[in-house]
């Protein structure tokens, strides 16, 4: 599975190639710069070693030289900065239509759930050549999701979502590490990412014991918690309509406009008073401490599935079913 | 030898008074420097001992030498001890304390009693830290990241936090003393552009100590308060923000890197001109680069947080600013190199350390360019690449500078010469051992080995074995100077006043200097690094 003494990490994602290219450029540049400096030091050390009767020549300095060796590095630095920024921008921008995996980190375990509903622990199966977006959160301390073969790393924070994405380019099994120190078994919080050929992946996906997609699970929770009472698709609801909400700008009561991303939905479930939608009263109960991270993920997946766009979650319902039986609103 | 005996009897700061009280109640900056020297050496060996245990554990992939929790405490306390109790005080509190008044022609620092107070604060902090270590220790890393430190760790976080909090005041007081001393106590004729660059470096360092340290102190107090009283400052389950901690922590802890490296740059800037017999190339640019490092250093902290969950645009700004701070560092390296041009170079021990510093600092600085590059940092941050990078700066840089400085000024401090050939040998061992220890870690990091791992996948073993082998070599290189420095205090040749033929007022008084530094208050009417007019090195006499 792994080499015994590798000198270069496996390159298994689209990102890996571009990161390696910048790395090789920087290694070459550093080697050249060191070579120039070290050679000069060596040559001066030999050429100007102390000799009887030869005194040092006193030189004040040279503004022209100072400017030269400030401006040339600065110019090189700008190139490196832009190069690094371009890669980073791609790393931080998940492509549309990516398969979504929800990750809950805890001391000292990775719990992953595919939007199709499959759950995994410390192991992630993904299809070759497809974009995979991860929506990560932590149940306790800060962790970091790190797959060296993909050259991606993203800290996983309690109380919010962070995201990362990759597109595997090579089938195989790769290390998954926790890269942010998280306590006793930090170095045991490791796992594997298994990249499968798409056909194999479909087999794997259908083999799991998933009971419904995340969105459909979310829908059940949505009704159990009584959310559907107020968040209705007609205009009669006491809460805003959630159909088509995800990804759209939302006008808030205090005048701000925010984008309805995963973190917004999360926050609006846990502490609804933080961002009240314009035209609505802050009457929604607080769910902080009442839903688990997994339930929350399912709810988020459900709300996202309410978008009519074709890139929505696979297999999820697209509208609030009208037949859902309203329940008593839960107050405090 | 008759002359030696006479010289030894000459009254100086070491023999003017005897007895434990004359040391513990001294207000002489030189004696306080020695108190600091003893204390930080003690902590250096504690921190080094932890490092050796860490390296031994990593000899094999399995976690087999110590328990996981023990390992976590070892790297945490290695970091805390080495940073807060060794590197930050190292050059400023020992060499700076000893030399700042001497170099500017003053009798003492501006506030001698505050200087003693700062040492006592350091000792209180140190005792607390040792107590913390002996009664269980702390496992938060030196970084105290929340909410792990405030809500999850069940080790002695509060005690370690308070120890570092108190040591911070020691650091602030030293910085304050230097700033006032450099402004107010310069000898007649010692204008700002005649100051040794060691002084400029310490001035820049002091500014960071004054402005940065209060922030980390407050941050640690907040950690202690959240842990003890369950306030919701950083813990998201109580409405806090864990990233707020990281911003506050790195606002100090990035500039703290410059607290460690700037004084070392100052040392090297004294050594190179001396052993090249030349004025420093580009005096003004070297001086200004120290100040600009101190200023820009405050604007780059979030480059430690590129994968932490900060916004894309914040990351872009902090990456760009990080490249700006690299420019003054590059300027220094080029000026040191240019100083050698047409010099008259000798290769005494301090100069070997200066060469080592330039080489290792260059590599540390260049790998900093890798880490500041956003897209690449995502892969290498929190891996051994970072560990290697900051050890190249803080051990390869700061510590090499400290050792170079200790050799350079040892004759002045002790009045004795260390054995030169052993000195060169130790410098060589340190350089080789250092590279063997830390160069493999760059490769480990790029391969993806995360830092702070007690056990690791077997394919990383070969490089880890190399690193551990290097660490044992390095340990020999550090023990050797301690042995021969001690030896030289009794058996070393008696040092002349100016054994290197160096510029600077500290060489114009006796070795060791009298309590009030100069018999006559000096008046400066020459430029800094006036090597054209400085007589050749004096011969050391053999002592008894």
PDB file of C-alpha atoms in Angstrom, chain A residues 53-294:
ATOM      1  CA  UNK A  53      50.608  42.904   4.795  1.00  0.00           C
ATOM      2  CA  UNK A  54      47.192  42.903   3.136  1.00  0.00           C
ATOM      3  CA  UNK A  55      44.695  45.090   4.960  1.00  0.00           C
ATOM      4  CA  UNK A  56      40.946  45.048   4.482  1.00  0.00           C
ATOM      5  CA  UNK A  57      39.557  47.670   2.166  1.00  0.00           C
ATOM      6  CA  UNK A  58      37.015  49.842   3.979  1.00  0.00           C
ATOM      7  CA  UNK A  59      33.766  50.095   2.005  1.00  0.00           C
ATOM      8  CA  UNK A  60      30.835  52.153   3.245  1.00  0.00           C
ATOM      9  CA  UNK A  61      28.127  50.426   1.284  1.00  0.00           C
ATOM     10  CA  UNK A  62      26.244  51.116  -1.878  1.00  0.00           C
ATOM     11  CA  UNK A  63      22.710  52.427  -2.146  1.00  0.00           C
ATOM     12  CA  UNK A  64      22.451  51.121  -5.700  1.00  0.00           C
ATOM     13  CA  UNK A  65      23.287  47.613  -4.516  1.00  0.00           C
ATOM     14  CA  UNK A  66      20.874  47.868  -1.574  1.00  0.00           C
ATOM     15  CA  UNK A  67      18.055  48.900  -3.888  1.00  0.00           C
ATOM     16  CA  UNK A  68      18.934  46.112  -6.304  1.00  0.00           C
ATOM     17  CA  UNK A  69      18.893  43.380  -3.718  1.00  0.00           C
ATOM     18  CA  UNK A  70      15.666  44.699  -2.227  1.00  0.00           C
ATOM     19  CA  UNK A  71      13.746  45.156  -5.461  1.00  0.00           C
ATOM     20  CA  UNK A  72      14.742  41.919  -7.206  1.00  0.00           C
ATOM     21  CA  UNK A  73      13.651  39.689  -4.297  1.00  0.00           C
ATOM     22  CA  UNK A  74      10.483  41.743  -3.917  1.00  0.00           C
ATOM     23  CA  UNK A  75       9.681  41.123  -7.568  1.00  0.00           C
ATOM     24  CA  UNK A  76      10.287  37.391  -7.153  1.00  0.00           C
ATOM     25  CA  UNK A  77       8.153  37.421  -3.994  1.00  0.00           C
ATOM     26  CA  UNK A  78       5.253  38.967  -5.892  1.00  0.00           C
ATOM     27  CA  UNK A  79       5.429  36.118  -8.421  1.00  0.00           C
ATOM     28  CA  UNK A  80       5.401  33.511  -5.622  1.00  0.00           C
ATOM     29  CA  UNK A  81       2.570  35.307  -3.845  1.00  0.00           C
ATOM     30  CA  UNK A  82       0.372  35.387  -6.948  1.00  0.00           C
ATOM     31  CA  UNK A  83       1.156  31.777  -7.815  1.00  0.00           C
ATOM     32  CA  UNK A  84       0.345  30.626  -4.281  1.00  0.00           C
ATOM     33  CA  UNK A  85      -2.802  32.748  -4.176  1.00  0.00           C
ATOM     34  CA  UNK A  86      -4.126  31.304  -7.444  1.00  0.00           C
ATOM     35  CA  UNK A  87      -3.762  27.748  -6.148  1.00  0.00           C
ATOM     36  CA  UNK A  88      -5.308  28.711  -2.820  1.00  0.00           C
ATOM     37  CA  UNK A  89      -8.250  30.363  -4.528  1.00  0.00           C
ATOM     38  CA  UNK A  90      -8.987  27.111  -6.346  1.00  0.00           C
ATOM     39  CA  UNK A  91      -8.507  25.092  -3.168  1.00  0.00           C
ATOM     40  CA  UNK A  92     -10.972  27.266  -1.322  1.00  0.00           C
ATOM     41  CA  UNK A  93     -13.645  27.320  -4.044  1.00  0.00           C
ATOM     42  CA  UNK A  94     -15.526  24.013  -4.318  1.00  0.00           C
ATOM     43  CA  UNK A  95     -16.821  23.439  -7.851  1.00  0.00           C
ATOM     44  CA  UNK A  96     -20.561  23.328  -8.404  1.00  0.00           C
ATOM     45  CA  UNK A  97     -22.179  19.946  -8.468  1.00  0.00           C
ATOM     46  CA  UNK A  98     -19.602  18.275  -6.270  1.00  0.00           C
ATOM     47  CA  UNK A  99     -20.633  15.174  -4.343  1.00  0.00           C
ATOM     48  CA  UNK A 100     -21.005  16.147  -0.733  1.00  0.00           C
ATOM     49  CA  UNK A 101     -19.627  14.378   2.296  1.00  0.00           C
ATOM     50  CA  UNK A 102     -20.391  15.547   5.801  1.00  0.00           C
ATOM     51  CA  UNK A 103     -17.576  15.052   8.276  1.00  0.00           C
ATOM     52  CA  UNK A 104     -17.919  15.175  12.026  1.00  0.00           C
ATOM     53  CA  UNK A 105     -14.617  15.047  13.886  1.00  0.00           C
ATOM     54  CA  UNK A 106     -14.376  14.118  17.526  1.00  0.00           C
ATOM     55  CA  UNK A 107     -11.661  13.027  19.912  1.00  0.00           C
ATOM     56  CA  UNK A 108     -10.304  10.770  18.255  1.00  0.00           C
ATOM     57  CA  UNK A 109     -12.356   9.672  15.342  1.00  0.00           C
ATOM     58  CA  UNK A 110     -13.575  10.769  11.937  1.00  0.00           C
ATOM     59  CA  UNK A 111     -17.295  10.213  11.331  1.00  0.00           C
ATOM     60  CA  UNK A 112     -18.239  10.673   7.727  1.00  0.00           C
ATOM     61  CA  UNK A 113     -21.585  10.550   5.987  1.00  0.00           C
ATOM     62  CA  UNK A 114     -22.205  10.633   2.270  1.00  0.00           C
ATOM     63  CA  UNK A 115     -25.179  12.610   1.058  1.00  0.00           C
ATOM     64  CA  UNK A 116     -26.542   9.306  -0.212  1.00  0.00           C
ATOM     65  CA  UNK A 117     -26.742   8.271   3.424  1.00  0.00           C
ATOM     66  CA  UNK A 118     -23.786   5.896   3.845  1.00  0.00           C
ATOM     67  CA  UNK A 119     -21.882   6.329   7.064  1.00  0.00           C
ATOM     68  CA  UNK A 120     -18.221   5.575   7.542  1.00  0.00           C
ATOM     69  CA  UNK A 121     -15.758   5.812  10.390  1.00  0.00           C
ATOM     70  CA  UNK A 122     -12.106   6.695   9.771  1.00  0.00           C
ATOM     71  CA  UNK A 123     -12.554   5.688   6.167  1.00  0.00           C
ATOM     72  CA  UNK A 124     -13.799   7.599   3.192  1.00  0.00           C
ATOM     73  CA  UNK A 125     -14.695   6.014  -0.121  1.00  0.00           C
ATOM     74  CA  UNK A 126     -14.818   8.365  -3.068  1.00  0.00           C
ATOM     75  CA  UNK A 127     -15.182   7.905  -6.808  1.00  0.00           C
ATOM     76  CA  UNK A 128     -12.273   8.544  -9.133  1.00  0.00           C
ATOM     77  CA  UNK A 129     -12.487  11.717 -11.183  1.00  0.00           C
ATOM     78  CA  UNK A 130     -15.452  13.279  -9.405  1.00  0.00           C
ATOM     79  CA  UNK A 131     -15.392  16.433  -7.355  1.00  0.00           C
ATOM     80  CA  UNK A 132     -15.973  15.749  -3.697  1.00  0.00           C
ATOM     81  CA  UNK A 133     -16.865  18.556  -1.323  1.00  0.00           C
ATOM     82  CA  UNK A 134     -16.496  18.024   2.385  1.00  0.00           C
ATOM     83  CA  UNK A 135     -18.501  19.917   4.936  1.00  0.00           C
ATOM     84  CA  UNK A 136     -16.622  19.590   8.189  1.00  0.00           C
ATOM     85  CA  UNK A 137     -17.395  20.276  11.793  1.00  0.00           C
ATOM     86  CA  UNK A 138     -16.136  19.130  15.149  1.00  0.00           C
ATOM     87  CA  UNK A 139     -17.957  17.895  18.198  1.00  0.00           C
ATOM     88  CA  UNK A 140     -15.252  18.980  20.626  1.00  0.00           C
ATOM     89  CA  UNK A 141     -11.846  20.546  19.921  1.00  0.00           C
ATOM     90  CA  UNK A 142     -10.222  21.758  16.730  1.00  0.00           C
ATOM     91  CA  UNK A 143      -9.071  19.002  14.386  1.00  0.00           C
ATOM     92  CA  UNK A 144      -7.702  19.197  10.877  1.00  0.00           C
ATOM     93  CA  UNK A 145      -8.649  17.052   7.896  1.00  0.00           C
ATOM     94  CA  UNK A 146      -5.464  16.289   6.003  1.00  0.00           C
ATOM     95  CA  UNK A 147      -4.926  14.037   3.004  1.00  0.00           C
ATOM     96  CA  UNK A 148      -1.283  14.442   1.915  1.00  0.00           C
ATOM     97  CA  UNK A 149      -1.830  12.622  -1.384  1.00  0.00           C
ATOM     98  CA  UNK A 150      -4.435  15.260  -2.299  1.00  0.00           C
ATOM     99  CA  UNK A 151      -2.354  18.144  -0.815  1.00  0.00           C
ATOM    100  CA  UNK A 152      -5.431  19.382   1.024  1.00  0.00           C
ATOM    101  CA  UNK A 153      -5.836  20.305   4.635  1.00  0.00           C
ATOM    102  CA  UNK A 154      -8.646  22.076   6.427  1.00  0.00           C
ATOM    103  CA  UNK A 155      -9.064  22.757  10.102  1.00  0.00           C
ATOM    104  CA  UNK A 156     -12.274  21.380  11.550  1.00  0.00           C
ATOM    105  CA  UNK A 157     -13.806  23.693  14.107  1.00  0.00           C
ATOM    106  CA  UNK A 158     -16.435  23.140  16.744  1.00  0.00           C
ATOM    107  CA  UNK A 159     -19.538  25.252  16.296  1.00  0.00           C
ATOM    108  CA  UNK A 160     -19.233  25.969  12.600  1.00  0.00           C
ATOM    109  CA  UNK A 161     -18.680  24.424   9.209  1.00  0.00           C
ATOM    110  CA  UNK A 162     -15.567  24.635   7.153  1.00  0.00           C
ATOM    111  CA  UNK A 163     -15.336  23.188   3.688  1.00  0.00           C
ATOM    112  CA  UNK A 164     -12.715  21.577   1.505  1.00  0.00           C
ATOM    113  CA  UNK A 165     -12.822  19.777  -1.814  1.00  0.00           C
ATOM    114  CA  UNK A 166     -10.760  17.553  -4.050  1.00  0.00           C
ATOM    115  CA  UNK A 167     -10.973  15.608  -7.270  1.00  0.00           C
ATOM    116  CA  UNK A 168      -9.106  12.285  -7.073  1.00  0.00           C
ATOM    117  CA  UNK A 169      -7.026  11.426 -10.109  1.00  0.00           C
ATOM    118  CA  UNK A 170      -5.642   8.057  -9.097  1.00  0.00           C
ATOM    119  CA  UNK A 171      -7.346   5.038  -7.593  1.00  0.00           C
ATOM    120  CA  UNK A 172      -5.777   3.801  -4.397  1.00  0.00           C
ATOM    121  CA  UNK A 173      -5.729   4.076  -0.634  1.00  0.00           C
ATOM    122  CA  UNK A 174      -4.326   7.199   0.971  1.00  0.00           C
ATOM    123  CA  UNK A 175      -3.614   8.440   4.460  1.00  0.00           C
ATOM    124  CA  UNK A 176      -6.119  10.590   6.248  1.00  0.00           C
ATOM    125  CA  UNK A 177      -4.462  12.421   9.133  1.00  0.00           C
ATOM    126  CA  UNK A 178      -5.612  14.744  11.848  1.00  0.00           C
ATOM    127  CA  UNK A 179      -3.179  17.619  11.504  1.00  0.00           C
ATOM    128  CA  UNK A 180      -4.240  19.832  14.394  1.00  0.00           C
ATOM    129  CA  UNK A 181      -3.160  18.659  17.810  1.00  0.00           C
ATOM    130  CA  UNK A 182      -6.303  17.461  19.594  1.00  0.00           C
ATOM    131  CA  UNK A 183      -5.215  15.624  22.738  1.00  0.00           C
ATOM    132  CA  UNK A 184      -4.066  12.179  23.874  1.00  0.00           C
ATOM    133  CA  UNK A 185      -4.714  10.121  20.754  1.00  0.00           C
ATOM    134  CA  UNK A 186      -4.057  12.870  18.199  1.00  0.00           C
ATOM    135  CA  UNK A 187      -1.671  10.604  16.301  1.00  0.00           C
ATOM    136  CA  UNK A 188      -4.240   7.814  16.434  1.00  0.00           C
ATOM    137  CA  UNK A 189      -6.885   9.946  14.756  1.00  0.00           C
ATOM    138  CA  UNK A 190      -5.957   8.641  11.357  1.00  0.00           C
ATOM    139  CA  UNK A 191      -7.822   6.876   8.641  1.00  0.00           C
ATOM    140  CA  UNK A 192      -7.876   6.146   4.950  1.00  0.00           C
ATOM    141  CA  UNK A 193      -9.308   7.656   1.851  1.00  0.00           C
ATOM    142  CA  UNK A 194     -10.134   4.954  -0.687  1.00  0.00           C
ATOM    143  CA  UNK A 195     -10.437   6.156  -4.251  1.00  0.00           C
ATOM    144  CA  UNK A 196     -12.479   3.706  -6.325  1.00  0.00           C
ATOM    145  CA  UNK A 197     -13.195   3.455 -10.044  1.00  0.00           C
ATOM    146  CA  UNK A 198     -16.685   4.943 -10.591  1.00  0.00           C
ATOM    147  CA  UNK A 199     -18.234   1.524 -11.277  1.00  0.00           C
ATOM    148  CA  UNK A 200     -16.719   0.030  -8.148  1.00  0.00           C
ATOM    149  CA  UNK A 201     -17.834   3.077  -6.242  1.00  0.00           C
ATOM    150  CA  UNK A 202     -21.442   2.555  -7.333  1.00  0.00           C
ATOM    151  CA  UNK A 203     -21.204  -1.041  -6.115  1.00  0.00           C
ATOM    152  CA  UNK A 204     -19.756   0.142  -2.819  1.00  0.00           C
ATOM    153  CA  UNK A 205     -22.425   2.804  -2.495  1.00  0.00           C
ATOM    154  CA  UNK A 206     -25.289   0.387  -3.039  1.00  0.00           C
ATOM    155  CA  UNK A 207     -23.774  -2.164  -0.682  1.00  0.00           C
ATOM    156  CA  UNK A 208     -23.900  -0.046   2.428  1.00  0.00           C
ATOM    157  CA  UNK A 209     -26.692  -0.251   4.936  1.00  0.00           C
ATOM    158  CA  UNK A 210     -27.810   3.308   4.473  1.00  0.00           C
ATOM    159  CA  UNK A 211     -31.375   4.018   5.517  1.00  0.00           C
ATOM    160  CA  UNK A 212     -32.311   6.785   3.172  1.00  0.00           C
ATOM    161  CA  UNK A 213     -30.391   9.796   1.961  1.00  0.00           C
ATOM    162  CA  UNK A 214     -29.200  12.483   4.334  1.00  0.00           C
ATOM    163  CA  UNK A 215     -31.825  14.800   2.923  1.00  0.00           C
ATOM    164  CA  UNK A 216     -34.641  12.363   3.581  1.00  0.00           C
ATOM    165  CA  UNK A 217     -33.321  11.763   7.096  1.00  0.00           C
ATOM    166  CA  UNK A 218     -33.213  15.483   7.461  1.00  0.00           C
ATOM    167  CA  UNK A 219     -36.768  15.747   6.313  1.00  0.00           C
ATOM    168  CA  UNK A 220     -37.857  13.326   9.026  1.00  0.00           C
ATOM    169  CA  UNK A 221     -36.017  15.319  11.666  1.00  0.00           C
ATOM    170  CA  UNK A 222     -37.496  18.479  10.216  1.00  0.00           C
ATOM    171  CA  UNK A 223     -40.931  17.118  10.924  1.00  0.00           C
ATOM    172  CA  UNK A 224     -40.151  15.492  14.248  1.00  0.00           C
ATOM    173  CA  UNK A 225     -38.855  18.775  15.581  1.00  0.00           C
ATOM    174  CA  UNK A 226     -41.873  20.575  14.289  1.00  0.00           C
ATOM    175  CA  UNK A 227     -39.961  22.834  11.952  1.00  0.00           C
ATOM    176  CA  UNK A 228     -42.473  22.199   9.192  1.00  0.00           C
ATOM    177  CA  UNK A 229     -45.195  23.906  11.158  1.00  0.00           C
ATOM    178  CA  UNK A 230     -43.799  27.337  10.584  1.00  0.00           C
ATOM    179  CA  UNK A 231     -41.443  26.850   7.630  1.00  0.00           C
ATOM    180  CA  UNK A 232     -44.094  26.184   5.005  1.00  0.00           C
ATOM    181  CA  UNK A 233     -43.919  26.565   1.280  1.00  0.00           C
ATOM    182  CA  UNK A 234     -47.051  28.708   1.176  1.00  0.00           C
ATOM    183  CA  UNK A 235     -46.972  32.275   2.388  1.00  0.00           C
ATOM    184  CA  UNK A 236     -48.883  31.476   5.576  1.00  0.00           C
ATOM    185  CA  UNK A 237     -45.883  30.256   7.579  1.00  0.00           C
ATOM    186  CA  UNK A 238     -44.608  32.077  10.616  1.00  0.00           C
ATOM    187  CA  UNK A 239     -41.087  31.277   9.454  1.00  0.00           C
ATOM    188  CA  UNK A 240     -39.488  32.007   6.083  1.00  0.00           C
ATOM    189  CA  UNK A 241     -40.059  29.616   3.204  1.00  0.00           C
ATOM    190  CA  UNK A 242     -36.989  27.408   2.796  1.00  0.00           C
ATOM    191  CA  UNK A 243     -37.558  26.267  -0.776  1.00  0.00           C
ATOM    192  CA  UNK A 244     -34.804  27.598  -2.988  1.00  0.00           C
ATOM    193  CA  UNK A 245     -33.196  29.332  -0.038  1.00  0.00           C
ATOM    194  CA  UNK A 246     -29.725  27.763  -0.165  1.00  0.00           C
ATOM    195  CA  UNK A 247     -27.061  29.881  -1.743  1.00  0.00           C
ATOM    196  CA  UNK A 248     -29.324  32.918  -2.068  1.00  0.00           C
ATOM    197  CA  UNK A 249     -28.832  36.308  -0.447  1.00  0.00           C
ATOM    198  CA  UNK A 250     -31.079  36.896   2.549  1.00  0.00           C
ATOM    199  CA  UNK A 251     -32.275  40.302   3.712  1.00  0.00           C
ATOM    200  CA  UNK A 252     -32.092  40.474   7.486  1.00  0.00           C
ATOM    201  CA  UNK A 253     -34.247  42.423   9.908  1.00  0.00           C
ATOM    202  CA  UNK A 254     -31.286  44.625  10.871  1.00  0.00           C
ATOM    203  CA  UNK A 255     -30.632  45.578   7.260  1.00  0.00           C
ATOM    204  CA  UNK A 256     -27.709  43.270   6.578  1.00  0.00           C
ATOM    205  CA  UNK A 257     -27.714  40.947   3.605  1.00  0.00           C
ATOM    206  CA  UNK A 258     -26.076  37.547   4.092  1.00  0.00           C
ATOM    207  CA  UNK A 259     -25.693  34.520   1.867  1.00  0.00           C
ATOM    208  CA  UNK A 260     -27.592  31.434   2.947  1.00  0.00           C
ATOM    209  CA  UNK A 261     -24.670  29.011   3.103  1.00  0.00           C
ATOM    210  CA  UNK A 262     -24.213  25.985   5.340  1.00  0.00           C
ATOM    211  CA  UNK A 263     -23.031  28.084   8.273  1.00  0.00           C
ATOM    212  CA  UNK A 264     -26.021  30.402   7.979  1.00  0.00           C
ATOM    213  CA  UNK A 265     -28.453  27.498   8.075  1.00  0.00           C
ATOM    214  CA  UNK A 266     -26.574  25.947  10.954  1.00  0.00           C
ATOM    215  CA  UNK A 267     -26.609  29.145  12.957  1.00  0.00           C
ATOM    216  CA  UNK A 268     -30.255  29.803  12.174  1.00  0.00           C
ATOM    217  CA  UNK A 269     -31.191  26.407  13.590  1.00  0.00           C
ATOM    218  CA  UNK A 270     -29.041  26.583  16.697  1.00  0.00           C
ATOM    219  CA  UNK A 271     -29.384  30.251  17.583  1.00  0.00           C
ATOM    220  CA  UNK A 272     -32.123  31.674  15.385  1.00  0.00           C
ATOM    221  CA  UNK A 273     -32.019  35.055  17.107  1.00  0.00           C
ATOM    222  CA  UNK A 274     -28.582  35.803  15.678  1.00  0.00           C
ATOM    223  CA  UNK A 275     -29.837  36.544  12.163  1.00  0.00           C
ATOM    224  CA  UNK A 276     -33.546  37.205  11.850  1.00  0.00           C
ATOM    225  CA  UNK A 277     -34.928  37.376   8.338  1.00  0.00           C
ATOM    226  CA  UNK A 278     -36.527  40.673   7.408  1.00  0.00           C
ATOM    227  CA  UNK A 279     -40.289  40.619   7.925  1.00  0.00           C
ATOM    228  CA  UNK A 280     -40.270  37.842  10.509  1.00  0.00           C
ATOM    229  CA  UNK A 281     -40.414  37.901  14.279  1.00  0.00           C
ATOM    230  CA  UNK A 282     -37.703  36.299  16.431  1.00  0.00           C
ATOM    231  CA  UNK A 283     -40.051  33.613  17.681  1.00  0.00           C
ATOM    232  CA  UNK A 284     -38.168  30.485  16.656  1.00  0.00           C
ATOM    233  CA  UNK A 285     -36.953  28.400  19.600  1.00  0.00           C
ATOM    234  CA  UNK A 286     -33.264  27.821  20.158  1.00  0.00           C
ATOM    235  CA  UNK A 287     -32.019  24.350  19.211  1.00  0.00           C
ATOM    236  CA  UNK A 288     -28.523  24.702  20.641  1.00  0.00           C
ATOM    237  CA  UNK A 289     -27.832  21.518  22.574  1.00  0.00           C
ATOM    238  CA  UNK A 290     -31.023  19.834  21.352  1.00  0.00           C
ATOM    239  CA  UNK A 291     -29.750  18.419  18.081  1.00  0.00           C
ATOM    240  CA  UNK A 292     -26.623  16.355  17.504  1.00  0.00           C
ATOM    241  CA  UNK A 293     -24.063  17.291  14.879  1.00  0.00           C
ATOM    242  CA  UNK A 294     -25.315  14.413  12.731  1.00  0.00           C
TER     243      UNK A 294
END
